[in-house]
Amino acid sequence: MMSFCGAFVWITLARAQFGRGAIDWTTSGNDAQRSSWVGADPRISKADLEKPGFQLLWKVKLHNDPKQLNALLPAVLLDFYIGYRGFRSLGFVAGSSDNVFAIDTDLGHIEWQKHFASTAPQTRSTWNCPGGMTTGLTRPTLAAFPAAAGRGGSGGRGGPARSGAGEPGEGAVTLAGIARAPAPVVPPPAAPPGAHNPFRRGPSLVYALSSDGLLHAMYVSNGEEPAPPAPFLPANAQARGLIVVDGVAYTATAEGCGGAPNAVWALDLASQQVQSWRSDGGISGSAGPAFGPDGTLYVATNQGELVSLEPKTLKLKNSYQPGQPGFASSPVVFEYNNKILVAVAAKDGRLHLLDGAAAVDKTPAPASASDFVPGALASWQDLDGARWVLAPAANSIAAWRVVEQNGAPALQPGWVSRDLVSPLPPLVINGVVFAVSSGEFRPNDSRVAAAPRAQRSSHAVLYALDGRTGKELWNSGNAITSLVHSGGLSAGGSQLYLGAYDGTLYAFGFPMEH
């Protein structure tokens, strides 16, 4: 692996090809950049959360057998579906036992469900390799930054709008030193005769990666598959961060499960050809690779390397190697002052920031980071234009603000939240940070040793925090009755969704007016 002065260097070359991003939560982290940010919402804001009304709207029990601590995966959403029964809002959830559920998110009932019957030999389940379905569903996503929008948005039940800094479509990048002409604007890839092309106008699809390594494309209306599933991974691999970008499906594999190497994988949906990039160390983070607006993939490893890969081919473009102790999160990509920045967390609790001035900033290591396993980060921009980066720390959510120091971007400490139990990666809606105290005490948590065995886990709690100060605005109390491990937050249409270990999917928001 090559290194280059300890940093990524960026230059802007071309406009993104296919316009603005969709308004729906389509993949882990919401968008290809893994920002976990919904920039605008007509009903959720700091002022709204300071008033009564935000509450548990419904919960539905999904029949799914957990695999070790893996149960329900985070939902992906389709907030404005027009079917033969009129306008609908749908959520799609994967269960660890190779199950897929489609839920009417207005009414909280199951639209359809299906089970993938795997014929692959089952391996022994362990904590590191639980087996079953390990990555959530996805819908096609664009690499371009989502369109900027003010509060209110448009479309769907609540009109949520995903947002990114800067003008829509700007910011395509390559690594400096690689000469390349501006990319031409071309139509979406054409499918060969008889193949299904998800980028042509037609039925909407949702994708699932079953435990036997097959990628399934399903109609959102009924779960039927228009074509046989495509071979993608070795059976029983532990996949993370499934995403479909510009006609290619990507995911990462970790822990060597099912004999699969630690790698990033790409499946061309038209040709069904598979490429992979293998890591000398394990792939870090829970959200898989993050994407720049030109389609470049950014991947962090356990051994302390952050690499950039070409889309589709996965050829190595460059790498950043700060060394041990290695990275602990998936990267997050965002725009700041016309630069494309990448942030990633290390195992020692430091946050690394890579910027367009060829400089690297690192936050100080916390006093104790022995159980610092953030999984993924979040990034958002407030109404004053300030850019924030958030990470789950050992027992809290920590926020940093991106500032200019000596002409280069740097990370300035912001706030630290109230005490949380093994918090999940947070989500931001219109300046409100939603954080989950998962209820899962980690083995080195002092509360585990002090508690009786029957009390070594607790129920999860959802918190709403002021995005600028970390002040608590609301919490769910005892509404959630189980811990959360593999589940995570997703949001759209002024509602949030969270899947718990016991198979219950929860929806929170303001009651609909009738």
Coordinates of C-alpha atoms in Angstrom, one line a residue:
M1 CA 0.0 0.0 0.0
M2 CA 1.3 3.4 -0.9
S3 CA 1.0 6.4 1.5
F4 CA 1.2 10.0 0.7
C5 CA 2.4 12.6 3.2
G6 CA -0.1 11.3 5.8
A7 CA -3.2 12.8 4.2
F8 CA -5.7 12.7 1.4
V9 CA -5.5 15.6 -1.1
W10 CA -8.5 16.5 -3.2
I11 CA -9.3 18.5 -6.3
T12 CA -12.7 19.3 -7.8
L13 CA -13.1 18.1 -11.4
A14 CA -16.6 17.4 -12.5
R15 CA -20.3 17.7 -11.6
A16 CA -22.1 14.6 -10.3
Q17 CA -23.9 12.8 -13.1
F18 CA -27.3 11.9 -12.1
G19 CA -28.7 15.0 -10.3
R20 CA -30.0 15.2 -6.8
G21 CA -30.4 12.5 -4.2
A22 CA -33.8 11.0 -3.2
I23 CA -35.6 12.2 -0.1
D24 CA -35.8 8.7 1.5
W25 CA -33.6 6.9 4.0
T26 CA -32.3 4.3 1.5
T27 CA -29.3 2.7 3.2
S28 CA -27.2 2.5 6.4
G29 CA -26.4 6.1 7.4
N30 CA -29.2 7.5 5.2
D31 CA -27.0 8.4 2.2
A32 CA -23.8 7.2 0.4
Q33 CA -21.7 9.5 2.6
R34 CA -23.1 7.7 5.7
S35 CA -24.0 11.1 7.3
S36 CA -27.1 9.9 9.3
W37 CA -28.5 13.4 8.7
V38 CA -32.0 14.4 7.6
G39 CA -31.5 18.1 6.9
A40 CA -35.1 19.3 6.9
D41 CA -38.4 18.2 8.5
P42 CA -41.7 20.1 8.8
R43 CA -42.5 18.7 12.3
I44 CA -39.3 17.9 14.1
S45 CA -37.1 20.7 15.4
K46 CA -35.7 21.8 18.7
A47 CA -38.7 24.1 19.3
D48 CA -41.1 21.2 18.4
L49 CA -39.3 18.8 20.9
E50 CA -39.5 21.4 23.7
K51 CA -43.3 21.1 23.4
P52 CA -45.5 18.1 24.4
G53 CA -46.6 15.6 21.7
F54 CA -43.5 13.7 20.5
Q55 CA -44.2 10.1 21.5
L56 CA -44.3 6.4 20.7
L57 CA -46.7 6.1 17.8
W58 CA -46.9 2.4 17.3
K59 CA -44.9 -0.8 17.7
V60 CA -45.2 -4.1 15.8
K61 CA -43.8 -7.5 16.7
L62 CA -41.9 -9.1 13.8
H63 CA -41.4 -12.8 14.0
N64 CA -37.7 -13.3 13.7
D65 CA -35.3 -15.6 15.7
P66 CA -32.2 -13.7 16.9
K67 CA -28.7 -15.0 15.9
Q68 CA -26.6 -14.4 19.0
L69 CA -27.3 -10.7 19.7
N70 CA -28.2 -9.9 16.1
A71 CA -31.9 -9.5 15.5
L72 CA -33.6 -6.7 13.5
L73 CA -31.5 -4.5 11.2
P74 CA -32.2 -0.8 10.6
A75 CA -35.1 0.1 8.4
V76 CA -34.9 1.7 4.9
L77 CA -37.8 3.8 3.9
L78 CA -40.0 4.8 0.9
D79 CA -42.1 7.7 2.1
F80 CA -44.1 8.4 -1.1
Y81 CA -45.1 5.2 -2.9
I82 CA -48.0 5.3 -5.4
G83 CA -49.6 1.9 -5.7
Y84 CA -53.0 0.5 -6.8
R85 CA -54.3 1.3 -3.3
G86 CA -53.2 5.0 -3.5
F87 CA -50.3 6.8 -1.7
R88 CA -48.4 4.8 0.8
S89 CA -45.4 5.2 3.2
L90 CA -43.4 2.0 3.6
G91 CA -40.5 0.8 5.7
F92 CA -38.5 -2.3 4.9
V93 CA -36.7 -4.3 7.7
A94 CA -34.3 -7.2 7.5
G95 CA -34.4 -9.9 10.3
S96 CA -31.3 -11.9 11.2
S97 CA -33.1 -15.2 10.3
D98 CA -33.2 -14.3 6.6
N99 CA -36.5 -12.5 6.9
V100 CA -37.7 -9.4 5.2
F101 CA -40.7 -7.3 6.4
A102 CA -42.5 -4.5 4.6
I103 CA -44.5 -2.2 7.0
D104 CA -47.0 0.5 6.4
T105 CA -45.4 3.2 8.5
D106 CA -48.5 5.3 8.8
L107 CA -50.6 2.5 10.2
G108 CA -47.9 0.2 11.8
H109 CA -49.0 -3.0 10.1
I110 CA -47.2 -5.6 8.0
E111 CA -47.7 -5.2 4.2
W112 CA -45.8 -8.3 3.2
Q113 CA -43.1 -10.5 4.5
K114 CA -40.8 -13.2 3.0
H115 CA -38.2 -15.7 4.2
F116 CA -35.1 -16.7 2.2
A117 CA -34.6 -20.5 2.5
S118 CA -30.9 -20.9 2.3
T119 CA -29.5 -24.2 0.9
A120 CA -25.9 -23.3 2.1
P121 CA -24.4 -25.4 4.9
Q122 CA -24.8 -23.6 8.2
T123 CA -21.8 -22.9 10.3
R124 CA -21.6 -22.8 14.1
S125 CA -22.8 -19.5 15.4
T126 CA -20.3 -17.5 17.5
W127 CA -20.3 -14.0 19.0
N128 CA -18.1 -12.8 16.2
C129 CA -19.9 -14.8 13.5
P130 CA -23.5 -15.0 14.4
G131 CA -24.7 -16.3 11.0
G132 CA -27.9 -15.3 9.3
M133 CA -28.5 -12.0 7.6
T134 CA -26.1 -9.5 9.0
T135 CA -26.6 -6.4 6.9
G136 CA -29.7 -4.3 6.4
L137 CA -31.7 -3.8 3.3
T138 CA -31.0 -1.0 0.8
R139 CA -32.6 0.9 -2.1
P140 CA -30.7 2.5 -5.0
T141 CA -28.7 5.5 -3.8
L142 CA -26.8 8.3 -5.6
A143 CA -23.1 9.1 -4.8
A144 CA -23.8 12.8 -5.3
F145 CA -24.4 14.9 -2.1
P146 CA -28.1 15.2 -1.4
A147 CA -29.7 18.5 -2.3
A148 CA -29.6 21.4 0.2
A149 CA -33.1 22.3 1.6
G150 CA -34.6 24.5 4.2
R151 CA -36.9 23.4 6.9
G152 CA -40.1 22.0 5.5
G153 CA -38.9 20.1 2.5
S154 CA -41.5 18.6 0.1
G155 CA -43.2 15.4 -0.7
G156 CA -44.4 12.5 1.4
R157 CA -46.2 12.5 4.7
G158 CA -44.0 15.0 6.4
G159 CA -41.9 16.2 3.6
P160 CA -38.4 15.3 4.9
A161 CA -35.5 16.3 2.8
R162 CA -32.0 14.9 3.0
S163 CA -29.5 17.7 2.8
G164 CA -25.8 18.3 2.3
A165 CA -23.7 21.4 2.3
G166 CA -23.2 23.2 -1.0
E167 CA -25.0 23.4 -4.3
P168 CA -26.5 20.1 -5.4
G169 CA -24.4 18.1 -7.8
E170 CA -21.1 20.0 -7.1
G171 CA -18.0 18.5 -5.5
A172 CA -17.0 15.5 -7.6
V173 CA -13.4 14.7 -6.6
T174 CA -10.4 12.7 -7.3
L175 CA -7.1 12.3 -5.5
A176 CA -4.5 15.0 -6.4
G177 CA -1.8 13.8 -8.8
I178 CA -4.2 11.6 -10.8
A179 CA -4.8 13.5 -14.1
R180 CA -8.2 13.0 -15.5
A181 CA -10.5 14.8 -17.9
P182 CA -13.9 16.0 -16.7
A183 CA -16.3 13.1 -16.7
P184 CA -19.0 13.3 -19.4
V185 CA -22.6 13.2 -18.5
V186 CA -23.8 9.8 -19.5
P187 CA -27.1 7.9 -19.1
P188 CA -27.5 5.2 -16.4
P189 CA -25.9 1.9 -17.4
A190 CA -27.9 -0.2 -19.9
A191 CA -28.8 -3.7 -19.0
P192 CA -28.2 -6.5 -21.4
P193 CA -31.3 -8.2 -22.9
G194 CA -33.4 -9.9 -20.3
A195 CA -31.5 -8.3 -17.4
H196 CA -33.3 -6.0 -14.9
N197 CA -32.0 -2.4 -14.8
P198 CA -33.1 -0.7 -11.5
F199 CA -32.1 2.7 -12.9
R200 CA -34.7 2.7 -15.7
R201 CA -38.1 4.2 -15.0
G202 CA -40.2 1.4 -13.7
P203 CA -41.1 -0.5 -10.5
S204 CA -39.1 0.4 -7.4
L205 CA -36.8 -2.2 -5.9
V206 CA -35.4 -3.0 -2.5
Y207 CA -32.3 -5.2 -2.1
A208 CA -31.4 -7.9 0.4
L209 CA -28.3 -9.9 1.0
S210 CA -29.2 -13.3 2.4
S211 CA -27.0 -15.5 4.5
D212 CA -26.2 -17.8 1.5
G213 CA -24.4 -14.8 -0.2
L214 CA -27.1 -14.1 -2.8
L215 CA -28.3 -10.6 -3.6
H216 CA -32.1 -10.4 -4.0
A217 CA -33.9 -7.6 -5.8
M218 CA -37.5 -7.3 -4.7
Y219 CA -40.5 -5.2 -5.8
V220 CA -41.4 -2.8 -3.0
S221 CA -45.1 -3.5 -3.6
N222 CA -45.1 -7.2 -2.8
G223 CA -41.6 -8.6 -2.3
E224 CA -41.6 -10.6 -5.5
E225 CA -38.3 -11.0 -7.3
P226 CA -38.2 -10.0 -11.0
A227 CA -35.1 -12.1 -11.6
P228 CA -33.2 -14.9 -9.9
P229 CA -30.9 -13.7 -7.1
A230 CA -27.3 -12.9 -8.0
P231 CA -24.3 -14.7 -6.4
F232 CA -22.3 -12.1 -4.4
L233 CA -20.5 -13.3 -1.3
P234 CA -19.4 -16.6 0.2
A235 CA -22.2 -18.2 2.3
N236 CA -22.3 -17.2 6.0
A237 CA -20.1 -14.2 5.5
Q238 CA -20.6 -11.3 7.9
A239 CA -21.6 -8.5 5.6
R240 CA -21.9 -4.8 6.6
G241 CA -23.2 -1.7 4.9
L242 CA -25.0 -3.1 1.9
I243 CA -25.5 -0.2 -0.6
V244 CA -26.4 0.1 -4.3
V245 CA -24.8 3.1 -6.0
D246 CA -25.0 3.9 -9.7
G247 CA -25.9 0.4 -10.7
V248 CA -23.4 -1.4 -8.5
A249 CA -24.0 -3.2 -5.2
Y250 CA -21.3 -2.9 -2.5
T251 CA -20.7 -4.4 0.9
A252 CA -17.9 -5.2 3.3
T253 CA -17.1 -8.5 5.0
A254 CA -15.5 -8.8 8.4
E255 CA -14.2 -11.3 11.0
G256 CA -13.4 -14.0 8.4
C257 CA -16.9 -15.5 8.9
G258 CA -17.9 -18.3 6.5
G259 CA -14.3 -18.3 5.2
A260 CA -14.8 -15.0 3.5
P261 CA -11.8 -12.7 3.4
N262 CA -12.0 -9.3 5.1
A263 CA -12.8 -7.3 2.0
V264 CA -14.9 -4.8 0.2
W265 CA -17.0 -6.3 -2.6
A266 CA -18.7 -4.9 -5.7
L267 CA -21.4 -6.5 -7.8
D268 CA -22.3 -4.9 -11.2
L269 CA -26.0 -5.4 -11.4
A270 CA -26.0 -5.4 -15.2
S271 CA -23.2 -7.9 -15.9
Q272 CA -23.4 -9.6 -12.5
Q273 CA -19.6 -9.5 -12.3
V274 CA -18.1 -9.4 -8.8
Q275 CA -14.9 -7.6 -7.8
S276 CA -13.2 -7.4 -4.4
W277 CA -10.5 -5.5 -2.5
R278 CA -8.9 -7.4 0.3
S279 CA -7.7 -5.8 3.5
D280 CA -4.5 -6.8 5.3
G281 CA -6.6 -6.1 8.5
G282 CA -10.2 -6.3 9.2
I283 CA -12.7 -3.8 7.8
S284 CA -13.7 -1.3 10.5
G285 CA -17.1 0.0 11.3
S286 CA -20.8 -1.0 11.1
A287 CA -21.8 1.1 8.1
G288 CA -19.4 -0.2 5.4
P289 CA -17.7 2.0 2.9
A290 CA -18.5 5.7 2.6
F291 CA -18.6 7.4 -0.8
G292 CA -17.4 10.7 -2.2
P293 CA -19.7 12.5 -4.6
D294 CA -17.7 11.1 -7.6
G295 CA -18.3 7.5 -6.4
T296 CA -14.9 7.0 -4.8
L297 CA -15.1 4.5 -1.9
Y298 CA -13.4 5.2 1.5
V299 CA -12.7 2.3 3.7
A300 CA -11.1 2.1 7.2
T301 CA -9.3 -1.0 8.5
N302 CA -8.6 -2.3 12.0
Q303 CA -4.9 -2.0 11.4
G304 CA -5.0 1.7 10.9
E305 CA -5.3 2.3 7.2
L306 CA -7.9 4.5 5.4
V307 CA -8.0 3.8 1.6
S308 CA -9.7 5.2 -1.4
L309 CA -11.0 2.8 -4.1
E310 CA -12.3 3.3 -7.6
P311 CA -16.0 2.7 -8.0
K312 CA -17.0 -0.6 -9.5
T313 CA -13.4 -1.9 -10.1
L314 CA -12.3 -1.3 -6.5
K315 CA -8.7 -0.6 -7.7
L316 CA -6.7 1.2 -5.0
K317 CA -6.4 4.9 -5.6
N318 CA -4.4 5.9 -2.4
S319 CA -4.1 5.3 1.3
Y320 CA -3.6 7.1 4.6
Q321 CA -1.7 5.2 7.3
P322 CA -1.4 6.8 10.7
G323 CA -0.7 3.3 12.1
Q324 CA -1.8 1.7 15.3
P325 CA -4.1 1.5 17.2
G326 CA -6.3 1.2 14.1
F327 CA -9.7 2.5 13.2
A328 CA -12.9 1.7 14.9
S329 CA -15.6 3.3 12.7
S330 CA -16.8 3.5 9.2
P331 CA -15.7 6.9 7.6
V332 CA -18.2 9.7 7.1
V333 CA -17.8 12.1 4.1
F334 CA -19.0 15.7 4.0
E335 CA -18.4 19.1 2.4
Y336 CA -16.9 22.1 4.3
N337 CA -15.8 25.4 2.7
N338 CA -15.8 23.8 -0.7
K339 CA -13.6 21.0 0.4
I340 CA -14.4 17.3 0.7
L341 CA -13.6 16.1 4.2
V342 CA -13.4 12.6 5.6
A343 CA -13.7 11.8 9.3
V344 CA -13.0 8.5 11.0
A345 CA -12.6 7.3 14.6
A346 CA -9.7 5.4 15.9
K347 CA -9.7 2.7 18.6
D348 CA -8.1 5.1 21.1
G349 CA -11.0 7.4 20.9
R350 CA -9.3 10.0 18.6
L351 CA -11.1 11.4 15.6
H352 CA -9.1 11.8 12.5
L353 CA -10.0 14.5 10.0
L354 CA -8.6 14.5 6.4
D355 CA -9.0 17.7 4.5
G356 CA -8.3 19.4 1.2
A357 CA -5.3 21.3 2.5
A358 CA -3.3 18.0 2.8
A359 CA -3.4 18.3 6.6
V360 CA -4.6 15.9 9.2
D361 CA -6.2 16.9 12.5
K362 CA -6.7 14.5 15.4
T363 CA -8.7 15.1 18.6
P364 CA -7.0 14.3 21.9
A365 CA -7.5 10.8 23.2
P366 CA -10.1 10.5 26.0
A367 CA -9.0 9.5 29.5
S368 CA -10.4 6.0 29.0
A369 CA -11.2 4.5 25.7
S370 CA -10.9 0.8 26.5
D371 CA -14.4 0.1 25.2
F372 CA -14.6 2.8 22.5
V373 CA -16.3 1.0 19.6
P374 CA -18.3 3.7 17.8
G375 CA -19.2 1.7 14.7
A376 CA -20.2 4.7 12.7
L377 CA -20.2 8.5 12.9
A378 CA -22.7 11.2 11.9
S379 CA -22.2 14.7 10.4
W380 CA -24.6 17.6 9.9
Q381 CA -24.6 21.3 9.3
D382 CA -26.7 23.8 11.4
L383 CA -28.6 26.8 10.1
D384 CA -25.6 29.1 10.7
G385 CA -23.5 27.0 8.4
A386 CA -21.5 25.3 11.2
R387 CA -20.4 21.7 10.5
W388 CA -20.6 19.1 13.2
V389 CA -19.3 15.5 13.6
L390 CA -20.8 13.2 16.2
A391 CA -19.6 9.9 17.6
P392 CA -20.8 7.4 20.2
A393 CA -18.1 7.3 22.9
A394 CA -17.9 4.7 25.7
N395 CA -20.9 6.0 27.6
S396 CA -22.1 9.1 25.8
I397 CA -22.4 10.9 22.5
A398 CA -19.5 13.3 21.8
A399 CA -19.8 16.2 19.3
W400 CA -17.0 18.2 17.6
R401 CA -17.3 21.3 15.5
V402 CA -15.3 21.8 12.3
V403 CA -13.5 25.1 12.3
E404 CA -10.7 26.8 10.4
Q405 CA -7.3 27.0 12.2
N406 CA -4.3 28.4 10.4
G407 CA -6.1 28.1 7.1
A408 CA -7.0 24.4 7.5
P409 CA -10.0 22.6 8.8
A410 CA -9.7 21.4 12.4
L411 CA -11.9 19.7 15.0
Q412 CA -13.0 21.8 18.0
P413 CA -14.6 20.1 21.1
G414 CA -18.3 20.7 21.2
W415 CA -20.4 18.9 23.8
V416 CA -20.7 15.5 25.5
S417 CA -24.1 14.1 26.2
R418 CA -25.6 12.7 29.4
D419 CA -24.6 9.2 30.4
L420 CA -25.8 6.5 28.0
V421 CA -25.4 2.7 28.1
S422 CA -23.4 1.6 25.0
P423 CA -24.9 4.2 22.7
L424 CA -25.6 3.5 19.1
P425 CA -24.4 5.8 16.3
P426 CA -26.7 8.9 16.5
L427 CA -29.0 10.4 13.9
V428 CA -29.7 14.1 13.3
I429 CA -33.0 15.6 12.1
N430 CA -33.2 19.3 11.5
G431 CA -30.8 20.1 14.3
V432 CA -32.1 17.6 16.8
V433 CA -29.7 14.7 17.6
F434 CA -31.4 11.4 18.4
A435 CA -29.3 9.0 20.4
V436 CA -30.1 5.5 21.7
S437 CA -28.9 4.1 25.0
S438 CA -28.8 0.5 23.8
G439 CA -29.2 -1.2 27.2
E440 CA -26.4 -3.6 26.3
F441 CA -23.7 -3.5 29.0
R442 CA -20.3 -4.3 27.5
P443 CA -18.1 -6.9 29.3
N444 CA -15.6 -4.3 30.7
D445 CA -18.4 -1.9 31.9
S446 CA -18.1 -1.6 35.7
R447 CA -21.9 -1.9 35.9
V448 CA -21.7 -5.5 34.7
A449 CA -19.5 -6.8 37.5
A450 CA -21.6 -5.0 40.1
A451 CA -25.0 -6.3 38.9
P452 CA -26.5 -9.7 39.3
R453 CA -26.5 -11.8 36.1
A454 CA -30.2 -11.2 35.5
Q455 CA -29.6 -7.5 35.5
R456 CA -26.6 -7.3 33.2
S457 CA -28.6 -5.6 30.4
S458 CA -31.4 -3.0 30.5
H459 CA -34.0 -1.7 28.1
A460 CA -33.1 0.8 25.4
V461 CA -34.0 4.5 25.7
L462 CA -34.3 6.9 22.9
Y463 CA -33.1 10.5 23.6
A464 CA -33.6 13.8 21.7
L465 CA -30.8 16.3 22.2
D466 CA -30.2 19.8 21.1
G467 CA -27.7 19.5 18.3
R468 CA -25.7 22.6 19.3
T469 CA -25.5 22.0 23.1
G470 CA -26.3 18.4 23.8
K471 CA -29.1 19.4 26.2
E472 CA -31.7 16.7 26.6
L473 CA -35.0 17.7 25.1
W474 CA -37.0 14.4 25.4
N475 CA -36.6 10.7 26.2
S476 CA -38.7 7.6 25.6
G477 CA -38.7 6.5 29.2
N478 CA -39.9 2.8 29.5
A479 CA -41.6 2.7 26.1
I480 CA -38.9 0.3 24.7
T481 CA -38.9 -2.9 26.6
S482 CA -35.8 -4.7 25.2
L483 CA -32.2 -3.9 24.5
V484 CA -30.9 -3.0 21.0
H485 CA -27.8 -4.6 19.5
S486 CA -27.8 -4.9 15.7
G487 CA -30.7 -2.5 15.2
G488 CA -30.2 1.2 14.6
L489 CA -32.1 4.4 13.9
S490 CA -33.6 5.5 10.6
A491 CA -36.0 8.4 9.9
G492 CA -38.2 10.0 7.4
G493 CA -41.6 11.6 7.1
S494 CA -41.3 13.1 10.6
Q495 CA -41.0 9.7 12.2
L496 CA -38.1 7.6 13.6
Y497 CA -37.8 3.8 13.6
L498 CA -35.8 1.5 15.9
G499 CA -35.7 -2.3 15.9
A500 CA -35.1 -4.0 19.2
Y501 CA -33.6 -7.4 20.1
D502 CA -36.9 -9.0 20.9
G503 CA -38.2 -8.4 17.3
T504 CA -40.3 -5.3 18.0
L505 CA -40.1 -2.4 15.6
Y506 CA -40.9 1.0 17.2
A507 CA -42.0 4.2 15.5
F508 CA -41.8 7.6 17.3
G509 CA -43.1 11.0 16.2
F510 CA -46.0 13.4 16.5
P511 CA -49.5 11.9 16.1
M512 CA -51.0 12.5 12.7
E513 CA -53.7 15.2 12.6
H514 CA -57.1 14.0 11.4

